[in-house]
Coordinates of C-alpha atoms and ligand atoms in Angstrom, one line a residue:
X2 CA 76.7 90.8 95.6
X3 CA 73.7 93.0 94.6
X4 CA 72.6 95.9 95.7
X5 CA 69.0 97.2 95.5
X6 CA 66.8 100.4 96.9
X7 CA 63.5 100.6 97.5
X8 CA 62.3 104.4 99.2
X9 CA 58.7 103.1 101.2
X10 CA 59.9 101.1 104.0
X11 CA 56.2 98.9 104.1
X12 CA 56.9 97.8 100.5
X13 CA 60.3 96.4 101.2
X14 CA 61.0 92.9 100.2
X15 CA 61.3 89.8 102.2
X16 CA 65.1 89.1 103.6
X17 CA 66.7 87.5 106.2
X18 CA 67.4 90.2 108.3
X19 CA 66.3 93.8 108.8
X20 CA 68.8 96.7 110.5
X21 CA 67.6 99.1 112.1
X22 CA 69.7 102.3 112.3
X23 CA 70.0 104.2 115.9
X24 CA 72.0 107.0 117.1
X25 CA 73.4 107.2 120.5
X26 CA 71.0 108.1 123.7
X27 CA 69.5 106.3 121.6
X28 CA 66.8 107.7 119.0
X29 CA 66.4 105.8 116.2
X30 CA 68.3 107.2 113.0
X31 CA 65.3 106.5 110.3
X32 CA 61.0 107.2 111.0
X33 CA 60.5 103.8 111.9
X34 CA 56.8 103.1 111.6
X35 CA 55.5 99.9 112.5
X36 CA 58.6 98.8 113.5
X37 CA 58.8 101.3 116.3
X38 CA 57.2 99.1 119.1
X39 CA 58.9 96.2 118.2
X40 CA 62.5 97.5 118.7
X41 CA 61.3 98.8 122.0
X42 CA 62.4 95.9 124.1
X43 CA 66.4 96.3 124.4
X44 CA 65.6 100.0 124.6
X45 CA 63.6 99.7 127.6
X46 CA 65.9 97.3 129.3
X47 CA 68.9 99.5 128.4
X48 CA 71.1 96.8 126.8
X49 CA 71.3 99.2 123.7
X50 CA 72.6 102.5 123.6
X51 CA 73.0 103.5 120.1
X52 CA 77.0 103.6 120.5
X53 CA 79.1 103.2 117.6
X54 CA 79.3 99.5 116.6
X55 CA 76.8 98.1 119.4
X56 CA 74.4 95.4 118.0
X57 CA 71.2 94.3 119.4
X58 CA 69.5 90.9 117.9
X59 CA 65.6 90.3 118.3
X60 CA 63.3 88.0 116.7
X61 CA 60.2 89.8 116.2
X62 CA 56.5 87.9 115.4
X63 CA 55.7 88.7 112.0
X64 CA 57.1 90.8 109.7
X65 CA 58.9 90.8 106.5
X66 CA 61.8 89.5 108.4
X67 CA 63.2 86.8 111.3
X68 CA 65.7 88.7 112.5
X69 CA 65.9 92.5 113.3
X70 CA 68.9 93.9 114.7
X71 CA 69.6 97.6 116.4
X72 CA 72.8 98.7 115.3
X73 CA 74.2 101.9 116.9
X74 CA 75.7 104.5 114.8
X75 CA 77.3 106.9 117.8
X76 CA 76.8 110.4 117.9
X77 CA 74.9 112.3 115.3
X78 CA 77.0 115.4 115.7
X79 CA 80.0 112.5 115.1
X80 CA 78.5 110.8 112.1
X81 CA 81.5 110.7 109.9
X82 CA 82.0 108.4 106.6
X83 CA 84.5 106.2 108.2
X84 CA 82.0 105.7 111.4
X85 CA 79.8 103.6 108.7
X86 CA 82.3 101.9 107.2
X87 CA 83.5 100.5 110.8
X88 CA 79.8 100.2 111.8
X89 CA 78.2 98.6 108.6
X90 CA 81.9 96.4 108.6
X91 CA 80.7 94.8 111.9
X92 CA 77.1 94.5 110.8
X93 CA 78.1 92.6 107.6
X94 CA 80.7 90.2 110.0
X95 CA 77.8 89.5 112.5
X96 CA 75.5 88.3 108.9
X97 CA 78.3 86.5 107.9
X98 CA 78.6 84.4 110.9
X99 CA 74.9 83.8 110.8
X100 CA 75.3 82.5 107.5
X101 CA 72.8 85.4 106.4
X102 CA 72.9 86.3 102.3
X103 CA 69.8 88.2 101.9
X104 CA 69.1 91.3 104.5
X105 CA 67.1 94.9 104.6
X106 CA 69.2 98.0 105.4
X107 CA 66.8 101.1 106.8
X108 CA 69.3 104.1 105.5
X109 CA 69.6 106.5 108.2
X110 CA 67.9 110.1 107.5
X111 CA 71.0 112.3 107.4
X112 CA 69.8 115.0 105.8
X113 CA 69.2 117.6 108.7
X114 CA 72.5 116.7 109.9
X115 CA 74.7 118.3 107.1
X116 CA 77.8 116.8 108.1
X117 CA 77.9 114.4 105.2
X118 CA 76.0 114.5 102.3
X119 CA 73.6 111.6 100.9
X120 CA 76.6 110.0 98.4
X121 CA 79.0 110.0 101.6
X122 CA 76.5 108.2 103.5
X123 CA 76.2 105.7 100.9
X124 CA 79.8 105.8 100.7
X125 CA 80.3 104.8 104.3
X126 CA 77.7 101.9 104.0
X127 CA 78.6 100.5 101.0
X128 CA 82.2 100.5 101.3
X129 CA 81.9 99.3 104.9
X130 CA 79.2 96.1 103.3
X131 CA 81.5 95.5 100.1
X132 CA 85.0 95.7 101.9
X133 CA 83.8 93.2 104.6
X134 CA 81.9 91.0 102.2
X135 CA 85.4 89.6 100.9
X136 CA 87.2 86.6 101.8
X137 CA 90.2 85.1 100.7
X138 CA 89.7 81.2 99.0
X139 CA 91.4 79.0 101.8
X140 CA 93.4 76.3 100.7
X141 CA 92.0 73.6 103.8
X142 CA 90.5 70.4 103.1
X143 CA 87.2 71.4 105.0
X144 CA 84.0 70.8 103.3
X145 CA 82.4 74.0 104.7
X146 CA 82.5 76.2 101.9
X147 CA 83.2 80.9 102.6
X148 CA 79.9 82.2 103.2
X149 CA 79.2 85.4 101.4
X150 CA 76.1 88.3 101.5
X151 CA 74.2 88.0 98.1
X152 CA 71.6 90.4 98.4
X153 CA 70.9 94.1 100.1
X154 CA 68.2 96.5 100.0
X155 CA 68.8 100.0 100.8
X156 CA 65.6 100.8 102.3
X157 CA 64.9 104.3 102.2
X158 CA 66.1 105.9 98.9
X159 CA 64.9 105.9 95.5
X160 CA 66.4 103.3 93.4
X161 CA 67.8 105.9 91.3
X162 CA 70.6 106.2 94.2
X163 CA 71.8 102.9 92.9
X164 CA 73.8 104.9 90.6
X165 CA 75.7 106.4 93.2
X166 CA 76.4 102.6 94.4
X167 CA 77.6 101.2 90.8
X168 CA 81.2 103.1 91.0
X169 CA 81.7 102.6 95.1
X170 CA 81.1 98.8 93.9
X171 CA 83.3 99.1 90.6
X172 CA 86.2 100.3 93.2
X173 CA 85.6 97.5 95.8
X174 CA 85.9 95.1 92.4
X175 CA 89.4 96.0 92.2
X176 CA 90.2 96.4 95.8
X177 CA 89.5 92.2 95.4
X178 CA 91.6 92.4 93.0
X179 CA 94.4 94.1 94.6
X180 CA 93.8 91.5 97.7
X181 CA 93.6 88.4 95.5
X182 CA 97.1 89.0 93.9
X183 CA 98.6 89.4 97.1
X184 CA 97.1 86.5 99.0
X185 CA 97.5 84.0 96.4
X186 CA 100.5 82.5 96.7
X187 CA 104.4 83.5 94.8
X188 CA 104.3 80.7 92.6
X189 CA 101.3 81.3 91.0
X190 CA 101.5 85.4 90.8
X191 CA 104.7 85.4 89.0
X192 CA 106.3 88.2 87.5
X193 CA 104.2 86.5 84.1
X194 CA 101.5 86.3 86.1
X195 CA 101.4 90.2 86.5
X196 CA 102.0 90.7 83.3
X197 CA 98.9 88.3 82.3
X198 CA 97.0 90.7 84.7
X199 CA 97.6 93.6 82.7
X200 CA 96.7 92.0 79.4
X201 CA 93.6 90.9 80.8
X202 CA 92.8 94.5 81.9
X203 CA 93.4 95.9 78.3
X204 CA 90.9 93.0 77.1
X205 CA 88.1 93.9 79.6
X206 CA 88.7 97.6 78.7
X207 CA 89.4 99.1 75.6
X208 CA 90.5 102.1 76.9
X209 CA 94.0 100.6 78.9
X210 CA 96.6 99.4 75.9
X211 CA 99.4 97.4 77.7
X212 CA 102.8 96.6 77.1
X213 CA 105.0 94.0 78.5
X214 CA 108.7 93.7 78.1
X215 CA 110.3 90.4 78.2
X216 CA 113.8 89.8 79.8
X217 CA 115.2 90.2 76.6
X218 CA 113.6 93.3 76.0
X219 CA 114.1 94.3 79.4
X220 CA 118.2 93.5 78.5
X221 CA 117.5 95.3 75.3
X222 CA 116.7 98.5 77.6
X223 CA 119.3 97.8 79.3
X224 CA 117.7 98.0 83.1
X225 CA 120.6 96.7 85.0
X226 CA 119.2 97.4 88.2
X227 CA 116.1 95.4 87.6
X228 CA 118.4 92.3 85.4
X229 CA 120.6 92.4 88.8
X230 CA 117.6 91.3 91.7
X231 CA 116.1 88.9 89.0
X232 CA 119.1 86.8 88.3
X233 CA 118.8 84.3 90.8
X234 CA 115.1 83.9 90.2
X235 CA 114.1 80.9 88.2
X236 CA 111.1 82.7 86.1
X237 CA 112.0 85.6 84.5
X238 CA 111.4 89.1 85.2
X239 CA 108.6 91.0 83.5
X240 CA 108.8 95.1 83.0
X241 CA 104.9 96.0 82.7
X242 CA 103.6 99.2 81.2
X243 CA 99.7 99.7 81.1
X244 CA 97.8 103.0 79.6
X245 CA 94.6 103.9 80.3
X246 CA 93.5 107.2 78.3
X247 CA 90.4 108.5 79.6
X248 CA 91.2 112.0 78.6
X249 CA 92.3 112.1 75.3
X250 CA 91.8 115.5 74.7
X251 CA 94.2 116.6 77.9
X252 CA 97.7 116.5 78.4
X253 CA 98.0 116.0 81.9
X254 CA 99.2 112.1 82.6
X255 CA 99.8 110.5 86.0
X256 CA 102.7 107.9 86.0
X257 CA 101.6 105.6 88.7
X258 CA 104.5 102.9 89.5
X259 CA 104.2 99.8 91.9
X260 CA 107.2 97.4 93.6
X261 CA 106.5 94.2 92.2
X262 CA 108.9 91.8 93.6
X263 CA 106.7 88.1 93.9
X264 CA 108.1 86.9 96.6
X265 CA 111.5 88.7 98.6
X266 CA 113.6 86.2 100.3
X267 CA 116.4 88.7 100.3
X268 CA 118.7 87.1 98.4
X269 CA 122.0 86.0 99.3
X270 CA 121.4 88.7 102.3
X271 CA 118.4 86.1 103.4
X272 CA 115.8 87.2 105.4
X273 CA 115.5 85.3 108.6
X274 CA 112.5 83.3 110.1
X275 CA 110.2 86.3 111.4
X276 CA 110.6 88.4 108.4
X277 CA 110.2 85.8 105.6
X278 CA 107.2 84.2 105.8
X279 CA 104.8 86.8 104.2
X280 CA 107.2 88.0 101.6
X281 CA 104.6 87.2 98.8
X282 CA 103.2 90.5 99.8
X283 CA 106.3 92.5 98.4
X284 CA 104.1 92.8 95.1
X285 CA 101.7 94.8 96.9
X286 CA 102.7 98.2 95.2
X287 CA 102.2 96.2 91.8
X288 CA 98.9 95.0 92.6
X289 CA 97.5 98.2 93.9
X290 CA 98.3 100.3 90.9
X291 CA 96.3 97.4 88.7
X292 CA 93.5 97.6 91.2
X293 CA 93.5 101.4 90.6
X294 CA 94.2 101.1 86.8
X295 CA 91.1 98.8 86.8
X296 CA 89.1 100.8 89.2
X297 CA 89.8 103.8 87.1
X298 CA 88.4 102.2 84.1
X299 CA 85.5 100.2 85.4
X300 CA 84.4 103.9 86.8
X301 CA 85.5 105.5 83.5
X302 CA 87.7 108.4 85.3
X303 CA 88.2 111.5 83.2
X304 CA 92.4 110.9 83.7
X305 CA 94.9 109.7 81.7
X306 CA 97.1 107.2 83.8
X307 CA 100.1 105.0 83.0
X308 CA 101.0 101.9 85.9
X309 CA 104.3 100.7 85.3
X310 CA 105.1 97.6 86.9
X311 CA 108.9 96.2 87.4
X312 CA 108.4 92.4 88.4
X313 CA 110.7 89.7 89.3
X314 CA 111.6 87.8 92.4
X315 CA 114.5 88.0 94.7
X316 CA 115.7 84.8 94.8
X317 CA 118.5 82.7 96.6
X318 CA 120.6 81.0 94.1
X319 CA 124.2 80.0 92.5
X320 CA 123.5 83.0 90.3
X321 CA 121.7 85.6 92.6
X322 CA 122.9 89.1 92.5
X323 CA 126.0 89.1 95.5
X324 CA 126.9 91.8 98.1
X325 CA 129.3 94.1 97.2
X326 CA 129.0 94.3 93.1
X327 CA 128.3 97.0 91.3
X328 CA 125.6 97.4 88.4
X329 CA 124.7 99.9 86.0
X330 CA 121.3 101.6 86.5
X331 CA 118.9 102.2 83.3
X332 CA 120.0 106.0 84.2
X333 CA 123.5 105.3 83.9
X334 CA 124.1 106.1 87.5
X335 CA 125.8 103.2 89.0
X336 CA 125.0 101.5 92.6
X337 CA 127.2 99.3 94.5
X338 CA 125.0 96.8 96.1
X339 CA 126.0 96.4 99.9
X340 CA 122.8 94.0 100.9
X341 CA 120.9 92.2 98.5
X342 CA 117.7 92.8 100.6
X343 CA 117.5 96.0 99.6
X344 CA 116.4 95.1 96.1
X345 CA 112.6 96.8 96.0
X346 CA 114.2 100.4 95.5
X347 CA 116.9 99.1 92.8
X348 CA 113.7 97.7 90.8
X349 CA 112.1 101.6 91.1
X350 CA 115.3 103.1 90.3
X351 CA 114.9 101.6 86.4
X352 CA 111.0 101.9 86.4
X353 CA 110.9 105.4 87.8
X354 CA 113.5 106.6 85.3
X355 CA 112.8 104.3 82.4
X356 CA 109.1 105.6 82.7
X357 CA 109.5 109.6 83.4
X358 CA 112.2 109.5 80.5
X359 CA 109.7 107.5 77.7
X360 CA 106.1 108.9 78.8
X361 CA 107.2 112.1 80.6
X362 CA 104.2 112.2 83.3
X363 CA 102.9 115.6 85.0
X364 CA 103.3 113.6 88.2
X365 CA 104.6 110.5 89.4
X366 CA 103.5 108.2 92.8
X367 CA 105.1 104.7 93.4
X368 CA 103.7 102.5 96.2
X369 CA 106.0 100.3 97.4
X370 CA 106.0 97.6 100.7
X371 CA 109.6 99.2 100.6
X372 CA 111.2 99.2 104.2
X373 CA 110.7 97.4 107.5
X374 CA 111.7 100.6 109.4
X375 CA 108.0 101.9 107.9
X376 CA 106.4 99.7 109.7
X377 CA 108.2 100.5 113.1
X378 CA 107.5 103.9 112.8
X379 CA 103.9 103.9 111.8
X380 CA 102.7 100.4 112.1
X381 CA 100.3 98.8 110.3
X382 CA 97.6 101.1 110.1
X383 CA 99.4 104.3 108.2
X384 CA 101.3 104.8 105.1
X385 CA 104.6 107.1 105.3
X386 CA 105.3 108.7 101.9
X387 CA 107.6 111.5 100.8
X388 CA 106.9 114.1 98.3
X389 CA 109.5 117.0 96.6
X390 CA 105.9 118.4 95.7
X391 CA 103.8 120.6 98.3
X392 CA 101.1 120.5 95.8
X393 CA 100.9 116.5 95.1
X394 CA 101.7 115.9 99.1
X395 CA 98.2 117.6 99.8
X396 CA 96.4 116.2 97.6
X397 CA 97.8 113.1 98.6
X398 CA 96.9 114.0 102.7
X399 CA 93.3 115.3 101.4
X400 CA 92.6 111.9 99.5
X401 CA 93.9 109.8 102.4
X402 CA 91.7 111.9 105.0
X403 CA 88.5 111.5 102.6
X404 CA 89.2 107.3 102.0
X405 CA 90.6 106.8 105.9
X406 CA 93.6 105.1 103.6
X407 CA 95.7 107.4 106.1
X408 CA 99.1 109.5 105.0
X409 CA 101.7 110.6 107.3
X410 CA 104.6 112.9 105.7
X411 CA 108.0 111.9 105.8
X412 CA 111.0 114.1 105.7
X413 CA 113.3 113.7 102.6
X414 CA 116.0 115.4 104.9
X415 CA 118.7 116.0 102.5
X416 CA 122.0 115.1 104.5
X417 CA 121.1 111.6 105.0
X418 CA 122.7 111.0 101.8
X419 CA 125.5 111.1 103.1
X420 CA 124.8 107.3 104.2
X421 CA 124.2 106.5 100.3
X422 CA 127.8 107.4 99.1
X423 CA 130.4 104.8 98.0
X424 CA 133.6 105.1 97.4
X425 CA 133.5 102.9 94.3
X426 CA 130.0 103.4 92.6
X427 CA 127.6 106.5 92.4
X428 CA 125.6 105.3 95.0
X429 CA 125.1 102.3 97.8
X430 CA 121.8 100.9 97.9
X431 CA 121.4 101.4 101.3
X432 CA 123.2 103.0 104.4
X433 CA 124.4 101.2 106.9
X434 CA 123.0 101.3 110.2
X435 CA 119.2 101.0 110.6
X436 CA 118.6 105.1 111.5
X437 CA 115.8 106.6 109.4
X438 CA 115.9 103.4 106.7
X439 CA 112.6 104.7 105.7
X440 CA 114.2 107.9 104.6
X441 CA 117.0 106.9 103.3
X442 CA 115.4 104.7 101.0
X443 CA 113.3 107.5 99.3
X444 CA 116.3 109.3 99.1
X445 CA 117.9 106.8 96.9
X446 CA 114.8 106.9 95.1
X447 CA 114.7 110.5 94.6
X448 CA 118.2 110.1 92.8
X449 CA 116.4 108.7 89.5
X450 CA 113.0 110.5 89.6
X451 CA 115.0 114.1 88.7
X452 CA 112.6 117.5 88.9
X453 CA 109.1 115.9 88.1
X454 CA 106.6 115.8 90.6
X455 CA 106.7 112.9 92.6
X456 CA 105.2 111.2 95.6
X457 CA 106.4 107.7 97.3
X458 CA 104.4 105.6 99.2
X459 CA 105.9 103.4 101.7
X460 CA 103.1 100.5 102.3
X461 CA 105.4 97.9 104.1
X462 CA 102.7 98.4 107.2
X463 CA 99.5 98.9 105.5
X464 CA 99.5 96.6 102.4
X465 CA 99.4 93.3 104.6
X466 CA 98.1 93.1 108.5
X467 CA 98.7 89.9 110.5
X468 CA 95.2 90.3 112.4
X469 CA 91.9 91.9 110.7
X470 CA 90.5 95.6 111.3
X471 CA 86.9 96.3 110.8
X472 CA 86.8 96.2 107.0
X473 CA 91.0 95.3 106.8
X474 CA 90.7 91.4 106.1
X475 CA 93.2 89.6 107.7
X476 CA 96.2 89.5 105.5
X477 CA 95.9 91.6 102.0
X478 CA 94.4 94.6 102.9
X479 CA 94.0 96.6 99.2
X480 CA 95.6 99.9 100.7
X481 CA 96.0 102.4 98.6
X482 CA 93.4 102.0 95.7
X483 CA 90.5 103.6 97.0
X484 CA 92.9 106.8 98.3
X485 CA 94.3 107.0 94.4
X486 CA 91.0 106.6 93.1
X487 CA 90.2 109.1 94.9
X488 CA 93.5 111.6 94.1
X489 CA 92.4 110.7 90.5
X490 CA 88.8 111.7 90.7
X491 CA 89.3 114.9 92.9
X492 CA 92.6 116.0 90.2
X493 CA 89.9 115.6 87.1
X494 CA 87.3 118.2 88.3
Ligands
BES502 N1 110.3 94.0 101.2 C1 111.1 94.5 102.2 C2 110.5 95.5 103.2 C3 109.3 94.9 104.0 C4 109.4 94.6 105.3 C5 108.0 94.9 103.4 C6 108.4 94.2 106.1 C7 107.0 94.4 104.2 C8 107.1 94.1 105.5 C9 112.4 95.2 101.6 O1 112.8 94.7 100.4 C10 113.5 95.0 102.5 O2 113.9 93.9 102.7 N2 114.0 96.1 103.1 C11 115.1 96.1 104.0 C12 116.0 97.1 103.7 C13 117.4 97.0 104.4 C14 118.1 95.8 103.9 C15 118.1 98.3 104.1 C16 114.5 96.3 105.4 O3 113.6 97.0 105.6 O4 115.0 95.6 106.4
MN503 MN1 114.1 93.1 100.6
ZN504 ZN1 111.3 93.8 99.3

């Protein structure tokens, strides 16, 4: 999709469809000119109100365009970023429908309002056009073919503001991305596959260098938490590393680590029907921290940034992994492995210390689709994650807030250990009961991380939604790479 601006609203191009901008009372948003007597009809006859999200379709005589549309943006005192995302989300969905590719967007004039500036305002639009724009490749049989938007016009602005646009659509790039490696389905996005990901990276950008570890190697290293989950699986496991230096001259680093388990049946501890059949999603940590690595090269970011990638699947089979033995960790620490469904924090456990140990990162944040309880206690539309930093848990919040990829903070409340001892290894992999299995879990995590920094980012509700949420497709939803683009931008100032 293309973007274009054009700043005199009588020289604007031809399109499909024109939308016209209104607040709530409603008063239009944007000096309308000629057009101002023909949007008058659903006005008069109060069928349009300007609120948040309400759409009004005419067909005016003449003109540059068929259709014009009203589209309410709410309040001007309540004009946030996320308001335009959610309103130009349902814009782009009514286009989509109409099997629209080419429309006019009259910009709002925000700038008496200073409560967001001219790039937020953009922002909000183009990430609410780009993030809706997006549809997954459907495997049916029918002819009809997705329907996507081609062309916009930002009418309004100079098109020097196009620069503003390039990185918001660099980011939305990898947000695809993110979504396309989840959807697609676990035979095809193999622990190779991943792997193949990351070397395509480093071959569209110089700047990210990437390592993969084979099983051997990944013996070699001796990760016996990793070799444990991905014995029953039939392709082998993969242990990705992938640098992207855009600070060369600085020493601070972020270590950025993602679950990436292709498809989790459980294991010998299998999952039942109701908890099984989106299991291709439990790469969704891996797949965001490529989307981010990407994003944060396509944008060149001033950072330097390491994603580190443990893959492999938790199979059934003659030779899975069985409740009850005991491995050795990369760390040395040993874990007694009570239920093999438990196998996304065993996976960290050798990435998170493998990787502070060999690269020795100012900070550290894994995202992982790590425990069901996550997604009992804050659903699907906010990530829990724990921090032992106040610093990094902030910024975390702050870039969360700015993205509307929303944080809550969880507690790591120390005595819940107590449900990780055994009396025959170092550690269980998991307490028994379910209380606080959201907790408990990052405190098993917390074992192998030792004093760095460190954030972890339960995504179990966010990364994959069963029903679609103004710019959330149904299904993938690419959580998480706009908020660490984000923490990576606002850390490099
Ligand atoms: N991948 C799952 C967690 C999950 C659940 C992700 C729902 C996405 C949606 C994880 O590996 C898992 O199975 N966790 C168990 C842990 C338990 C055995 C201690 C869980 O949450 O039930
Ligand atoms: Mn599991
Ligand atoms: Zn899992």
């Amino acid at each position: 999709m293309l973007f274009s601006a054009i700043a005199d609203l009588s020289k604007r191009k031809e399109a499909e469809l024109v939308a016209v901008p209104f607040w709530e009372k409603p008063t239009p948003a944007t000096p309308l000119k000629t057009l101002a007597t023909v949007v008058k009809p659903p006005i008069l006859a109060k069928d349009f109100t300007g609120k948040e999200g309400e759409i009004s379709l005419l067909y005016p005589k003449g003109g540059k365009e068929k259709r014009l549309v009203l589209i309410g943006l709410g309040k001007e005192s309540e004009l946030s970023v996320d308001g335009l995302r959610r309103v130009y989300s349902t814009l782009v969905k009514f286009c989509l429908k109409k099997k629209l590719s080419k429309i006019n967007l009259l910009l709002p004039n925000i700038v008496a309002l200073r409560t967001i500036t001219l790039e937020e305002c953009l922002q909000g639009i183009c990430e609410g056009v780009l993030l809706t724009n997006y549809q997954w490749n459907r495997k049916t049989t029918a002819k009809e073919k997705s329907h996507f938007l081609k062309h916009v016009t930002l009418v309004g602005t100079l098109p020097q503001t196009l620069g503003m646009v390039r990185p918001i659509e660099e980011v939305a790039e990898a947000v695809y991305l993110t979504r396309d490696l989840i959807n697609e389905n676990a035979d095809v996005v193999t622990p190779h596959y991943l792997g193949e990901v990351a070397l395509g990276l480093s071959k569209k950008f110089p700047a990210i260098k990437s390592t993969i570890f084979d099983k051997k190697r990944i013996e070699k290293e001796k990760m016996g938490l990793l070799l444990a989950v991905s014995q029953g699986a039939a392709t082998e496991p993969r242990f990705i590393i992938s640098r992207y230096e855009g600070n060369p001259r600085s020493k601070d680093h972020t270590l950025l680590v993602g679950k990436g388990v292709t498809f989790d049946s459980g294991g010998i501890n299998l999952k039942p029907t109701g908890h099984i059949e989106t299991m291709r999603e439990d790469m969704s940590g891996a797949a965001t921290v490529l989307g981010t690595l990407a994003a944060a090269a396509a944008t060149n970011l001033k950072v330097n940034l390491t994603v580190v990638v443990p893959a492999t699947e938790n199979a059934v089979d003659a030779k899975s992994y069985k409740p009850g033995d005991i491995f050795t960790s990369y760390s040395g620490k040993t874990v007694e492995v009570v239920n093999t469904d438990a196998e996304g924090r065993l996976i960290l456990a050798d990435a998170l210390s493998y990787a502070i140990k060999h690269l020795k990162p100012t900070r550290v944040i894994d995202l992982a689709t790590l425990t069901g309880s996550m997604v009992v206690a804050l659903g699907n539309g906010i990530s829990g994650f724990f921090s032992n930093d106040v610093k990094l848990a902030k910024q975390l919040l702050d870039a969360g807030n700015s993205t509307s990829e929303l944080l809550w903070q969880m507690p790591l409340h120390k005595p819940y250990k107590e449900g990780l001892k055994s009396d025959a290894a170092d550690l269980k992999n998991c307490a028994s009961g379910r209380a606080a299995g959201s907790i408990t879990a990052a405190l098993f995590l917390e074992e192998f991380v030792g004093k760095v920094a460190w954030a972890h980012i339960d995504i179990a509700g966010t990364a994959f939604i069963d029903k679609e949420f103004h710019y959330w497709p149904k299904s993938a939803v690419g959580f998480g790479v706009r908020l660490l683009v984000d923490f990576l931008k606002k850390i490099s100032r």
